[in-house]
Each structure stands twice: as structure tokens, then as C-alpha cells.
GROMACS .gro file of C-alpha atoms in nm:
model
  273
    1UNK     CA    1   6.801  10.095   9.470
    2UNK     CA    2   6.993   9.908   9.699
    3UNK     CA    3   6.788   9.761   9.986
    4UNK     CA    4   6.910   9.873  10.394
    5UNK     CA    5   7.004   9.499  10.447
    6UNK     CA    6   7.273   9.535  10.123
    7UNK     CA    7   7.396   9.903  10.223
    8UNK     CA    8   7.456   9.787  10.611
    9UNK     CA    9   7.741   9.484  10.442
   10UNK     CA   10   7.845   9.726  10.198
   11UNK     CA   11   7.946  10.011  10.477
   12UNK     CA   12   8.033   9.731  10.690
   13UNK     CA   13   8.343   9.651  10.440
   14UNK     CA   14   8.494  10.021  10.523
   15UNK     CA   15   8.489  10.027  10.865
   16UNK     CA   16   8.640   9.694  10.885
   17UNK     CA   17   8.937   9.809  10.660
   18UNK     CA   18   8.998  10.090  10.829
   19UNK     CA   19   9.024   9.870  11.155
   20UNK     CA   20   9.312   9.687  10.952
   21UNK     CA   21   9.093   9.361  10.925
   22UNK     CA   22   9.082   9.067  10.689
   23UNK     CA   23   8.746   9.048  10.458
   24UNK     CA   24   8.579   8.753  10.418
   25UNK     CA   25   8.219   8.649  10.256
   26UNK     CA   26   8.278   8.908   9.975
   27UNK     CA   27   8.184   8.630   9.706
   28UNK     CA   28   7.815   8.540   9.950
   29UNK     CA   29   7.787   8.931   9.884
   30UNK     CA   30   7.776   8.930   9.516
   31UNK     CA   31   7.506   8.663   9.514
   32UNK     CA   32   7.251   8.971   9.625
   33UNK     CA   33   7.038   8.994   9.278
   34UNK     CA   34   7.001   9.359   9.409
   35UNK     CA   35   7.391   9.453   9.407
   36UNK     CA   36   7.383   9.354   8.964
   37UNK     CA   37   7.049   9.557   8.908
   38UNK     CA   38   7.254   9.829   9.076
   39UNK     CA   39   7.565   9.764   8.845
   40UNK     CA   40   7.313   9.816   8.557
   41UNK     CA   41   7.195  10.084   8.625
   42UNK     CA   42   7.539  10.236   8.720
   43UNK     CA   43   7.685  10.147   8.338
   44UNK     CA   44   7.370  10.143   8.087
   45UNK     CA   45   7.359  10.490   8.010
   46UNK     CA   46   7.786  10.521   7.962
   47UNK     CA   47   7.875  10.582   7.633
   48UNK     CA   48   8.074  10.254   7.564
   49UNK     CA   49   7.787  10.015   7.740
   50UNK     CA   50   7.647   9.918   7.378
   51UNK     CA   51   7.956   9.860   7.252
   52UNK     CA   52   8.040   9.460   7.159
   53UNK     CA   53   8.345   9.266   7.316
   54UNK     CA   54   8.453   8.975   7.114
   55UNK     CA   55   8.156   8.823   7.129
   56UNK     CA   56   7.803   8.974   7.079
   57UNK     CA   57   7.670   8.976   7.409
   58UNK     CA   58   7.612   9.354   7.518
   59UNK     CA   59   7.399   9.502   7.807
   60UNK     CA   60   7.096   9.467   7.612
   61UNK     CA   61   6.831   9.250   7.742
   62UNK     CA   62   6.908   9.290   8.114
   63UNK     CA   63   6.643   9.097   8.294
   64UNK     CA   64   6.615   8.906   8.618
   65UNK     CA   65   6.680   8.574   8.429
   66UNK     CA   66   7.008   8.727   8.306
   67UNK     CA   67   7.135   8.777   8.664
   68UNK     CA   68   7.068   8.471   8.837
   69UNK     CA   69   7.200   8.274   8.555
   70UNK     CA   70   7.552   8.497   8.583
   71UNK     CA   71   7.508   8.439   8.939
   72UNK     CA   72   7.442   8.071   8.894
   73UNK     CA   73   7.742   8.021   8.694
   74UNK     CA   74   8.016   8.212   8.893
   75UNK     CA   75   7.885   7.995   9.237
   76UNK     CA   76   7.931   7.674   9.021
   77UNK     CA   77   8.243   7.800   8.894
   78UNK     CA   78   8.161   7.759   8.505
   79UNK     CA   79   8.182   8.152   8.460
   80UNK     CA   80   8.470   8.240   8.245
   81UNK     CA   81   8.559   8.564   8.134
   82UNK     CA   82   8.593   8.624   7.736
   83UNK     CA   83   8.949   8.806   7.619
   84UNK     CA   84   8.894   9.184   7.630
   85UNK     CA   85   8.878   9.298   7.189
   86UNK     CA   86   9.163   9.532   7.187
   87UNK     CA   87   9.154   9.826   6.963
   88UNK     CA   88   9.343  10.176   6.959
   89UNK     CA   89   9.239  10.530   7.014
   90UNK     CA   90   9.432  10.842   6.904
   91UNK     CA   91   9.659  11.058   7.200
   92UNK     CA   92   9.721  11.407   7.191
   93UNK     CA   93  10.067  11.325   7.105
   94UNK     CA   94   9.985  11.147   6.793
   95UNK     CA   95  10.070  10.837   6.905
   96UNK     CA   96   9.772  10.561   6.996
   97UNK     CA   97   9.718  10.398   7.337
   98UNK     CA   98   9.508  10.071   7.391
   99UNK     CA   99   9.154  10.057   7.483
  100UNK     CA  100   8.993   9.668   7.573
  101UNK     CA  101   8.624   9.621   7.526
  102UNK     CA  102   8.449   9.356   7.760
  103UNK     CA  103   8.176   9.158   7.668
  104UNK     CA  104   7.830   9.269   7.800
  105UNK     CA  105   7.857   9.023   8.086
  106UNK     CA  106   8.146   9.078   8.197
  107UNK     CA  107   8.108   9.424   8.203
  108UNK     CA  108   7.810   9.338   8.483
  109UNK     CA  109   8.089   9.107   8.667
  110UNK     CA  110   8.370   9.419   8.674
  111UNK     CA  111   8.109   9.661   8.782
  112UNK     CA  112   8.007   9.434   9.084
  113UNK     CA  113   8.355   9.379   9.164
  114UNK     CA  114   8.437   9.751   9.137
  115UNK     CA  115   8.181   9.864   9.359
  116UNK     CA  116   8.299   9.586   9.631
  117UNK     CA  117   8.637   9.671   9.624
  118UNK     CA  118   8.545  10.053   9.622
  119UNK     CA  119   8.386  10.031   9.962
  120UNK     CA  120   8.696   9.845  10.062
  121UNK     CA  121   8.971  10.070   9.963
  122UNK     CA  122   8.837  10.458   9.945
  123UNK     CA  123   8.834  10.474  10.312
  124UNK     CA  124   9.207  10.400  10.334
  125UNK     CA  125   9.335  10.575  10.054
  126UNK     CA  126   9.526  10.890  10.093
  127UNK     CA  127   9.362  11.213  10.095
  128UNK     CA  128   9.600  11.358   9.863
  129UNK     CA  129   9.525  11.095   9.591
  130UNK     CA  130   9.314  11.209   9.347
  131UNK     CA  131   9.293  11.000   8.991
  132UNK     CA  132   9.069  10.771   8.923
  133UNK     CA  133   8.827  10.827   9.230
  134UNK     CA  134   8.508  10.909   9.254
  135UNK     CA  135   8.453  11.339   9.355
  136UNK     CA  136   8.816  11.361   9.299
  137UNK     CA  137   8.973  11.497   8.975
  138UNK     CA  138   9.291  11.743   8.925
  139UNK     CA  139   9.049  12.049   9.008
  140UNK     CA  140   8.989  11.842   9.361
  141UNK     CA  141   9.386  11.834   9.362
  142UNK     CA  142   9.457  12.230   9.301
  143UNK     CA  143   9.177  12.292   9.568
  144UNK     CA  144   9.369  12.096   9.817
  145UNK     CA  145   9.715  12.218   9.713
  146UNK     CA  146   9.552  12.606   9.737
  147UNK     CA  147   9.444  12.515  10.108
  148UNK     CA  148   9.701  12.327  10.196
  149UNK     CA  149   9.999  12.419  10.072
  150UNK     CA  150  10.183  12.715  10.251
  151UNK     CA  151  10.509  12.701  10.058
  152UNK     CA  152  10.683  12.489   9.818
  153UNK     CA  153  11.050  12.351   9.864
  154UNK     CA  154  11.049  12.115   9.566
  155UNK     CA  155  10.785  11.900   9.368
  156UNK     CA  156  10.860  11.548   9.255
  157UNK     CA  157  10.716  11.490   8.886
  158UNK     CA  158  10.700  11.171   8.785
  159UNK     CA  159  10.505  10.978   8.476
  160UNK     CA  160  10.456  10.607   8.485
  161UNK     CA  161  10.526  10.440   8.154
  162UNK     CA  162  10.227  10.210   7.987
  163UNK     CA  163  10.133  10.200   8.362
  164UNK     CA  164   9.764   9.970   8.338
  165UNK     CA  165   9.999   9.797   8.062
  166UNK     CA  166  10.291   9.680   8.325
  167UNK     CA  167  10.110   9.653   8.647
  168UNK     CA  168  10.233   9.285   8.775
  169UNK     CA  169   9.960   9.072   8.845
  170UNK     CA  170  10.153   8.858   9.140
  171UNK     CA  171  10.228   9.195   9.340
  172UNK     CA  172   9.895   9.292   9.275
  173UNK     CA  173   9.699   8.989   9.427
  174UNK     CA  174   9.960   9.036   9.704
  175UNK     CA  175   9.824   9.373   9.769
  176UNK     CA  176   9.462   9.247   9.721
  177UNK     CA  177   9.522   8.955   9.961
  178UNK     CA  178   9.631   9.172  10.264
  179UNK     CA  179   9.305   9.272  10.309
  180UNK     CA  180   9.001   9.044  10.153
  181UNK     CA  181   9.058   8.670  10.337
  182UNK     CA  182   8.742   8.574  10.041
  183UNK     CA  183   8.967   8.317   9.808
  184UNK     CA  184   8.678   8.273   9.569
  185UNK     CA  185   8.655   8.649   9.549
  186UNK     CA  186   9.054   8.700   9.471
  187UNK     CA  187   9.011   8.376   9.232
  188UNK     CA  188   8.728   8.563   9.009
  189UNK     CA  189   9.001   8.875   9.021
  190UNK     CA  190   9.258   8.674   8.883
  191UNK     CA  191   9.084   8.548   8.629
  192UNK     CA  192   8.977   8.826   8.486
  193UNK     CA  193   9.355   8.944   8.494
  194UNK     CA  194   9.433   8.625   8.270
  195UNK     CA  195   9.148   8.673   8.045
  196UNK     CA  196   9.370   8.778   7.776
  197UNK     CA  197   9.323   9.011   7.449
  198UNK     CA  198   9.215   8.987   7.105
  199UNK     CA  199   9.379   9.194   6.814
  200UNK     CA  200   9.264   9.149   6.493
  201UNK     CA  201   9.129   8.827   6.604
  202UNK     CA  202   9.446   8.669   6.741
  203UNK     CA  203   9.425   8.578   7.076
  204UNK     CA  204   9.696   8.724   7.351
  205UNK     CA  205   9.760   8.602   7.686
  206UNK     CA  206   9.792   8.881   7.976
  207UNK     CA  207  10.107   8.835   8.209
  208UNK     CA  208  10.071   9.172   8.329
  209UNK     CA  209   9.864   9.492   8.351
  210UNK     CA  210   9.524   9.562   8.324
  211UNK     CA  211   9.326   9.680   8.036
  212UNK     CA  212   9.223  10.051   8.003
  213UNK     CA  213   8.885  10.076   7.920
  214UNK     CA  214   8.756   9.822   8.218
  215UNK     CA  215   8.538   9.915   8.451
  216UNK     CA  216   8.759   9.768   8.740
  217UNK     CA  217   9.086   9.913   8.638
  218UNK     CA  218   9.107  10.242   8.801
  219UNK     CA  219   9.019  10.100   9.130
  220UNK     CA  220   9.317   9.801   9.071
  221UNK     CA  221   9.478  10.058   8.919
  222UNK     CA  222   9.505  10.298   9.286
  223UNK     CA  223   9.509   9.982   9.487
  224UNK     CA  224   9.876   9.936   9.326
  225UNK     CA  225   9.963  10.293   9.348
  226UNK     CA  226   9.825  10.347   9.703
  227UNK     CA  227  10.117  10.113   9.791
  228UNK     CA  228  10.351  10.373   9.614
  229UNK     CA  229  10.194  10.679   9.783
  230UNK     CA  230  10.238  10.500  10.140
  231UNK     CA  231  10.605  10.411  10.107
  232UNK     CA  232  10.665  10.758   9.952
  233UNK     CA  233  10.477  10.920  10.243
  234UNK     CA  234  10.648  10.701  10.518
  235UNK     CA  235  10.985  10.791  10.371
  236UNK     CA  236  10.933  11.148  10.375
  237UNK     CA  237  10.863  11.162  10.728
  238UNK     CA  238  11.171  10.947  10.788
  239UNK     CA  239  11.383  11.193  10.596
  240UNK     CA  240  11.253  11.533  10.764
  241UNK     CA  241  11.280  11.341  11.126
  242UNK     CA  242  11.640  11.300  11.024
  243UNK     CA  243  11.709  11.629  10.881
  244UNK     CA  244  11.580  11.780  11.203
  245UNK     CA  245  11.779  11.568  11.453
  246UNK     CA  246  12.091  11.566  11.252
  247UNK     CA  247  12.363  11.791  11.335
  248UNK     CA  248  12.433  12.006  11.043
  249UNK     CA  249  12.778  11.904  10.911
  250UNK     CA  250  13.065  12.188  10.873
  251UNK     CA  251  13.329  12.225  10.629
  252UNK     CA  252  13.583  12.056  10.665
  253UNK     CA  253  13.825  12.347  10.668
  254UNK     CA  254  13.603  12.529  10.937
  255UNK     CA  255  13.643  12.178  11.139
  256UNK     CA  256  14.030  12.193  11.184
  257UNK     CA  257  13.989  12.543  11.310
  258UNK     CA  258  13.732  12.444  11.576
  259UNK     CA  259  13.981  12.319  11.844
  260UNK     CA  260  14.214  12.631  11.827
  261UNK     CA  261  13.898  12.855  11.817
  262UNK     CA  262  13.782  12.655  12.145
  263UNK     CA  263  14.133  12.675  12.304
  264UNK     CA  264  14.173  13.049  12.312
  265UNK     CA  265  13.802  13.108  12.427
  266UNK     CA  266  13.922  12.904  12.741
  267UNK     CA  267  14.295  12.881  12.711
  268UNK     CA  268  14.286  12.724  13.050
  269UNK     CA  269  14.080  12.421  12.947
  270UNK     CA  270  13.944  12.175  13.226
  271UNK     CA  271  14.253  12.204  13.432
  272UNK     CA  272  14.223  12.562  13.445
  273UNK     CA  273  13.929  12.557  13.679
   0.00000   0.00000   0.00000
């Protein structure tokens, strides 16, 4: 269990991203022993936690020992992150999508991460995002739509090709840096973005995207789309604000008849008065 101390800096991060504030001292934050036995115990019983990366380091053998010496390493800045093993699982469609496998250490690292940046960015998210976030789901979504949602002029449906595939690292530390100030913190992020891939043991470098089947990826993941959801949002307003204020427009053949129309409702005109 997390102790008061840790809870008070972990609700600490919301409120001060919802005040539109930098974050700083994120990386001082993961050196709390208590925040990793936490991460363990969040990702021991999943069904993937045994499974071996490309090396074969796993969650087994978690112990106290293990932690500090993770911690010890990413302070001196000799942690590295090993290439995710890449390997394919079937679609509905009959076509395969990618699926990376972290090593057990790692794992402990993303989960960390995850549940820092969490605190960070649920509180500013939109209410009418639902993937990838925890108590939200598409049942969450038709709950809201059925409250909501008193009539229906059009619906936008869109599907993102390969999206954790394409995602583009630069725009996404850009995103990342407008709110956490902690360089060391976006540092460990970027490196595990450049970790890389193996596939049938041949090593890949990563210029983009992030791999599904991470722990941290749905959270990077929204953090890019939340982006998407605010311009789409902010544009929406702008377009009903102008719909409203706009004069509607006439045909042009009912235009030329305006004037004479006018003319013999007050054949007079101004002079007439």
C-alpha cells in the first residue's frame, strides 16, 4: 500500500495540472521504494507478467534488493531499456497486428511511469474520452451518449491506421514537455521510445510509435489523442458560433429581386418621408 506521504505527491501532480502548471521532481518521485512494490503488485497477477522479453528476466523474484538496484541504476543513469521481442497475434479480420513483450524490468519501469503520468493527465482529459482509461470502456461511452445526447445531427467516424505504430515520437515529447518541467523524467520516456524491436532476433530501431502490448502505451497513447480531441472540440465551437452569427445566405436569384420587392413596399423610399 502506498504510504499518506506518497499519495499526498501523487494527488499533488493533478491538481497542479489542472492549474495549467509545469511538473518538476517527477524523477525524485520514482526513487520512493514504495511507488515499485505498488507497480508489482499492480502487474503480477496479469496474464502476460510471466511472459519473457528478449532476455530472461521476468517479474519473478521481486524483492527489495531488486528495486533499489533498478532504482540505483536509473539515478546513475546506467539503466537501459532492452528492445521490446515483437511477435504477432491473430485479428478478427484475419489479418495479424503486433504485440511487443518487455523484459521483466522494464515492465516495473513502464508501470511506474504509467502510474505518474496517469495522475498527471486523467484530470485533464476530456470527459467524453473513453479508450484506454481506467472505469471507462465503450459501455461508459453509450451511458454518456444515452444521458447526454438529445438528438443527433451527424456523427464523425473515423479509424486511425497502425495508430501506436505511427505515433511520432518528436510531437509526442512536445506534448509531454508542456506539462512535466522533470528533464530526467522525459529523458527515461524517450528512451524507452528508442528502445527498438526484435523480430526473429534481428534487431529494429523505433522512429515512431509505441508498442502495443506496453504497459505505458495507452496512457502515451491518449496523451497524443487528447491533443486531437481538444482541437476537434475547439473547432466545433468555432463553427456553431459562426453558424449562429452568420446571416443565412439567399439565392442568388431571390437576391436580384430584393431591391424591387423593397421598392414597392415603400415606393417613396427615404425621400418620401
Amino acid at each position: 500500500m502506498l504510504t499518506e506521504t506518497v499519495i499526498r505527491r501523487l494527488d499533488a501532480l493533478g491538481d497542479i495540472s489542472q492549474q495549467g502548471k509545469r511538473i518538476n521532481g517527477l524523477f525524485r518521485l520514482m526513487e520512493n521504494p514504495i511507488l515499485w512494490y505498488e507497480a508489482y503488485a499492480n502487474i503480477y497477477a496479469n496474464d502476460g507478467a510471466p511472459t519473457k522479453g528478449v532476455d530472461d528476466v521476468t517479474l519473478d523474484g521481486f524483492s527489495e534488493k531488486r528495486v533499489m538496484a533498478i532504482i540505483a541504476r536509473l539515478k546513475d543513469g546506467s539503466y537501459c531499456f532492452q528492445p521490446v521481442r515483437r511477435t504477432y497475434i491473430p485479428k478478427k479480420n484475419g489479418k495479424k497486428r503486433p504485440l511487443g513483450i518487455s523484459s521483466g524490468d522494464d515492465k516495473l519501469v513502464q508501470e511506474v511511469v504509467r502510474n505518474i503520468l496517469e495522475r498527471i493527465f486523467e484530470p485533464i482529459f476530456k470527459t467524453s474520452s473513453h479508450g484506454f482509461r481506467p472505469g471507462r470502456s465503450p459501455h461508459t461511452a453509450l451511458e454518456q451518449i444515452g444521458k447526454q445526447w438529445t438528438a443527433v445531427k451527424w456523427i464523425v467516424d473515423m479509424d486511425l491506421k497502425s495508430y501506436f505504430d505511427t505515433i511520432n515520437h518528436e510531437l509526442l515529447m512536445g506534448l509531454l514537455s508542456k506539462k512535466i518541467e522533470d528533464r530526467r523524467f522525459l529523458h527515461l520516456i524517450q528512451a524507452m521510445l528508442d528502445a527498438g524491436y526484435l523480430e526473429d532476433w534481428t534487431f529494429h530501431t523505433t522512429y515512431s510509435g509505441v508498442p502495443q502490448g506496453s504497459i505505458v502505451s495507452p496512457i502515451l497513447a491518449n496523451i497524443f489523442l487528447h491533443e486531437f480531441d481538444t482541437y476537434i472540440g475547439h473547432e466545433g465551437k468555432i463553427r456553431r458560433r459562426k453558424r449562429t452569427r452568420a446571416e443565412p445566405s439567399l439565392p442568388q436569384p431571390l437576391q436580384q429581386d430584393k431591391t424591387p420587392q423593397n421598392e414597392m413596399e415603400n415606393p417613396e423610399g427615404k425621400g418620401g418621408e
